[in-house]
Amino acid sequence: MVQQMPVQELARKLEAKEPVFLVDVREPWEHEIAALPESKLIPLGQLQVRVTEIKPPPGAAVIAYCHHGIRSLSAAALLEHLGLTLAYSLAGGIDAWSVAIDPKVPRY
């Protein structure tokens, strides 16, 4: 079963400087509008062939995010299937981040 991480928990992890690896599974045009800091853009359709680009620090959660959290559910399931046991989907996506955590992140 795919694990989801609420935006509040991710914000807490980032503030505490806990190790995380953020994977943006949206399209490049979406990433240009809004993105979380230090996230790696790998569109969902390319994730399986580019999974070797995901190199989290030891013990880090790998958190996939998209616009509203639908594509990232698929991404987290794929990452888990490929052996990344600490894979999560960001619940609500970057839109929820903008609403609940950082309103300076543009909504679209």
PDB file of C-alpha atoms in Angstrom:
ATOM      1  CA  MET A   1       0.000   0.000   0.000  1.00  0.00           C
ATOM      2  CA  VAL A   2       1.309   3.420  -0.956  1.00  0.00           C
ATOM      3  CA  GLN A   3       2.311   5.646   1.927  1.00  0.00           C
ATOM      4  CA  GLN A   4       1.211   9.275   1.847  1.00  0.00           C
ATOM      5  CA  MET A   5       2.875  12.145   3.639  1.00  0.00           C
ATOM      6  CA  PRO A   6       0.853  15.199   4.664  1.00  0.00           C
ATOM      7  CA  VAL A   7       2.347  18.534   3.618  1.00  0.00           C
ATOM      8  CA  GLN A   8       2.658  19.515   7.286  1.00  0.00           C
ATOM      9  CA  GLU A   9       4.906  16.519   7.955  1.00  0.00           C
ATOM     10  CA  LEU A  10       7.117  17.339   4.968  1.00  0.00           C
ATOM     11  CA  ALA A  11       7.370  20.950   6.152  1.00  0.00           C
ATOM     12  CA  ARG A  12       8.428  19.707   9.589  1.00  0.00           C
ATOM     13  CA  LYS A  13      11.048  17.384   8.074  1.00  0.00           C
ATOM     14  CA  LEU A  14      12.467  20.184   5.919  1.00  0.00           C
ATOM     15  CA  GLU A  15      12.555  22.609   8.845  1.00  0.00           C
ATOM     16  CA  ALA A  16      14.315  20.001  11.008  1.00  0.00           C
ATOM     17  CA  LYS A  17      16.737  19.339   8.128  1.00  0.00           C
ATOM     18  CA  GLU A  18      15.824  15.651   8.119  1.00  0.00           C
ATOM     19  CA  PRO A  19      17.068  13.865   4.998  1.00  0.00           C
ATOM     20  CA  VAL A  20      14.492  13.760   2.198  1.00  0.00           C
ATOM     21  CA  PHE A  21      14.681  13.356  -1.560  1.00  0.00           C
ATOM     22  CA  LEU A  22      11.923  15.178  -3.445  1.00  0.00           C
ATOM     23  CA  VAL A  23      10.859  13.912  -6.865  1.00  0.00           C
ATOM     24  CA  ASP A  24       8.588  16.138  -8.949  1.00  0.00           C
ATOM     25  CA  VAL A  25       6.670  13.820 -11.286  1.00  0.00           C
ATOM     26  CA  ARG A  26       4.858  16.619 -13.130  1.00  0.00           C
ATOM     27  CA  GLU A  27       5.702  17.889 -16.605  1.00  0.00           C
ATOM     28  CA  PRO A  28       8.474  20.460 -17.203  1.00  0.00           C
ATOM     29  CA  TRP A  29       5.986  23.282 -17.865  1.00  0.00           C
ATOM     30  CA  GLU A  30       4.384  22.654 -14.462  1.00  0.00           C
ATOM     31  CA  HIS A  31       7.776  22.586 -12.738  1.00  0.00           C
ATOM     32  CA  GLU A  32       8.553  26.002 -14.265  1.00  0.00           C
ATOM     33  CA  ILE A  33       5.410  27.473 -12.672  1.00  0.00           C
ATOM     34  CA  ALA A  34       6.026  26.136  -9.176  1.00  0.00           C
ATOM     35  CA  ALA A  35       8.389  23.655  -7.550  1.00  0.00           C
ATOM     36  CA  LEU A  36       9.554  22.639  -4.115  1.00  0.00           C
ATOM     37  CA  PRO A  37      13.172  23.553  -3.353  1.00  0.00           C
ATOM     38  CA  GLU A  38      15.845  21.077  -4.377  1.00  0.00           C
ATOM     39  CA  SER A  39      13.379  18.720  -6.037  1.00  0.00           C
ATOM     40  CA  LYS A  40      14.403  16.502  -8.932  1.00  0.00           C
ATOM     41  CA  LEU A  41      12.115  16.712 -11.970  1.00  0.00           C
ATOM     42  CA  ILE A  42      11.369  13.290 -13.428  1.00  0.00           C
ATOM     43  CA  PRO A  43       7.982  13.249 -15.186  1.00  0.00           C
ATOM     44  CA  LEU A  44       5.874  10.217 -14.280  1.00  0.00           C
ATOM     45  CA  GLY A  45       6.108   8.793 -17.804  1.00  0.00           C
ATOM     46  CA  GLN A  46       9.903   8.724 -17.533  1.00  0.00           C
ATOM     47  CA  LEU A  47      10.203   7.536 -13.943  1.00  0.00           C
ATOM     48  CA  GLN A  48      10.831   3.852 -14.575  1.00  0.00           C
ATOM     49  CA  VAL A  49      13.671   4.459 -17.041  1.00  0.00           C
ATOM     50  CA  ARG A  50      15.211   7.275 -14.962  1.00  0.00           C
ATOM     51  CA  VAL A  51      14.898   5.684 -11.523  1.00  0.00           C
ATOM     52  CA  THR A  52      18.710   5.435 -11.258  1.00  0.00           C
ATOM     53  CA  GLU A  53      18.749   9.250 -10.966  1.00  0.00           C
ATOM     54  CA  ILE A  54      17.056   8.947  -7.581  1.00  0.00           C
ATOM     55  CA  LYS A  55      19.910   8.819  -5.095  1.00  0.00           C
ATOM     56  CA  PRO A  56      18.598   9.687  -1.649  1.00  0.00           C
ATOM     57  CA  PRO A  57      20.944  10.171   1.290  1.00  0.00           C
ATOM     58  CA  PRO A  58      21.035   7.223   3.721  1.00  0.00           C
ATOM     59  CA  GLY A  59      17.785   6.915   5.656  1.00  0.00           C
ATOM     60  CA  ALA A  60      16.032   9.576   3.576  1.00  0.00           C
ATOM     61  CA  ALA A  61      12.392   9.395   2.619  1.00  0.00           C
ATOM     62  CA  VAL A  62      11.765   9.675  -1.119  1.00  0.00           C
ATOM     63  CA  ILE A  63       8.738  11.892  -1.579  1.00  0.00           C
ATOM     64  CA  ALA A  64       7.051  12.096  -4.964  1.00  0.00           C
ATOM     65  CA  TYR A  65       4.809  15.055  -5.628  1.00  0.00           C
ATOM     66  CA  CYS A  66       2.612  16.339  -8.418  1.00  0.00           C
ATOM     67  CA  HIS A  67      -0.155  18.922  -8.758  1.00  0.00           C
ATOM     68  CA  HIS A  68      -2.867  17.387  -6.553  1.00  0.00           C
ATOM     69  CA  GLY A  69      -1.386  14.057  -5.427  1.00  0.00           C
ATOM     70  CA  ILE A  70      -2.806  11.658  -8.031  1.00  0.00           C
ATOM     71  CA  ARG A  71       0.259  11.077 -10.230  1.00  0.00           C
ATOM     72  CA  SER A  72       2.472  10.942  -7.169  1.00  0.00           C
ATOM     73  CA  LEU A  73       0.449   7.985  -5.840  1.00  0.00           C
ATOM     74  CA  SER A  74       1.389   6.068  -8.993  1.00  0.00           C
ATOM     75  CA  ALA A  75       4.977   7.259  -8.698  1.00  0.00           C
ATOM     76  CA  ALA A  76       5.300   6.168  -5.058  1.00  0.00           C
ATOM     77  CA  ALA A  77       3.811   2.762  -5.901  1.00  0.00           C
ATOM     78  CA  LEU A  78       6.325   2.345  -8.728  1.00  0.00           C
ATOM     79  CA  LEU A  79       9.240   3.465  -6.552  1.00  0.00           C
ATOM     80  CA  GLU A  80       8.175   1.047  -3.834  1.00  0.00           C
ATOM     81  CA  HIS A  81       7.921  -1.753  -6.429  1.00  0.00           C
ATOM     82  CA  LEU A  82      11.443  -0.890  -7.597  1.00  0.00           C
ATOM     83  CA  GLY A  83      12.789  -1.320  -4.073  1.00  0.00           C
ATOM     84  CA  LEU A  84      12.624   2.123  -2.461  1.00  0.00           C
ATOM     85  CA  THR A  85      10.885   1.185   0.785  1.00  0.00           C
ATOM     86  CA  LEU A  86      10.764   4.763   2.117  1.00  0.00           C
ATOM     87  CA  ALA A  87       8.742   6.053  -0.859  1.00  0.00           C
ATOM     88  CA  TYR A  88       5.839   8.410  -0.200  1.00  0.00           C
ATOM     89  CA  SER A  89       3.287  10.400  -2.148  1.00  0.00           C
ATOM     90  CA  LEU A  90       2.832  13.998  -1.011  1.00  0.00           C
ATOM     91  CA  ALA A  91      -0.855  14.153  -0.062  1.00  0.00           C
ATOM     92  CA  GLY A  92      -2.579  16.941  -1.971  1.00  0.00           C
ATOM     93  CA  GLY A  93       0.507  17.720  -4.037  1.00  0.00           C
ATOM     94  CA  ILE A  94       2.070  21.110  -4.538  1.00  0.00           C
ATOM     95  CA  ASP A  95      -1.385  22.686  -4.498  1.00  0.00           C
ATOM     96  CA  ALA A  96      -1.880  21.593  -0.865  1.00  0.00           C
ATOM     97  CA  TRP A  97       1.627  22.870  -0.098  1.00  0.00           C
ATOM     98  CA  SER A  98       0.687  26.284  -1.466  1.00  0.00           C
ATOM     99  CA  VAL A  99      -2.577  26.397   0.498  1.00  0.00           C
ATOM    100  CA  ALA A 100      -1.339  25.047   3.843  1.00  0.00           C
ATOM    101  CA  ILE A 101       2.385  25.803   4.008  1.00  0.00           C
ATOM    102  CA  ASP A 102       3.659  28.446   1.594  1.00  0.00           C
ATOM    103  CA  PRO A 103       1.164  30.719  -0.193  1.00  0.00           C
ATOM    104  CA  LYS A 104       4.060  32.261  -2.171  1.00  0.00           C
ATOM    105  CA  VAL A 105       4.158  29.035  -4.225  1.00  0.00           C
ATOM    106  CA  PRO A 106       1.975  29.809  -7.255  1.00  0.00           C
ATOM    107  CA  ARG A 107      -1.251  27.848  -7.712  1.00  0.00           C
ATOM    108  CA  TYR A 108      -2.353  26.841 -11.183  1.00  0.00           C
TER     109      TYR A 108
END
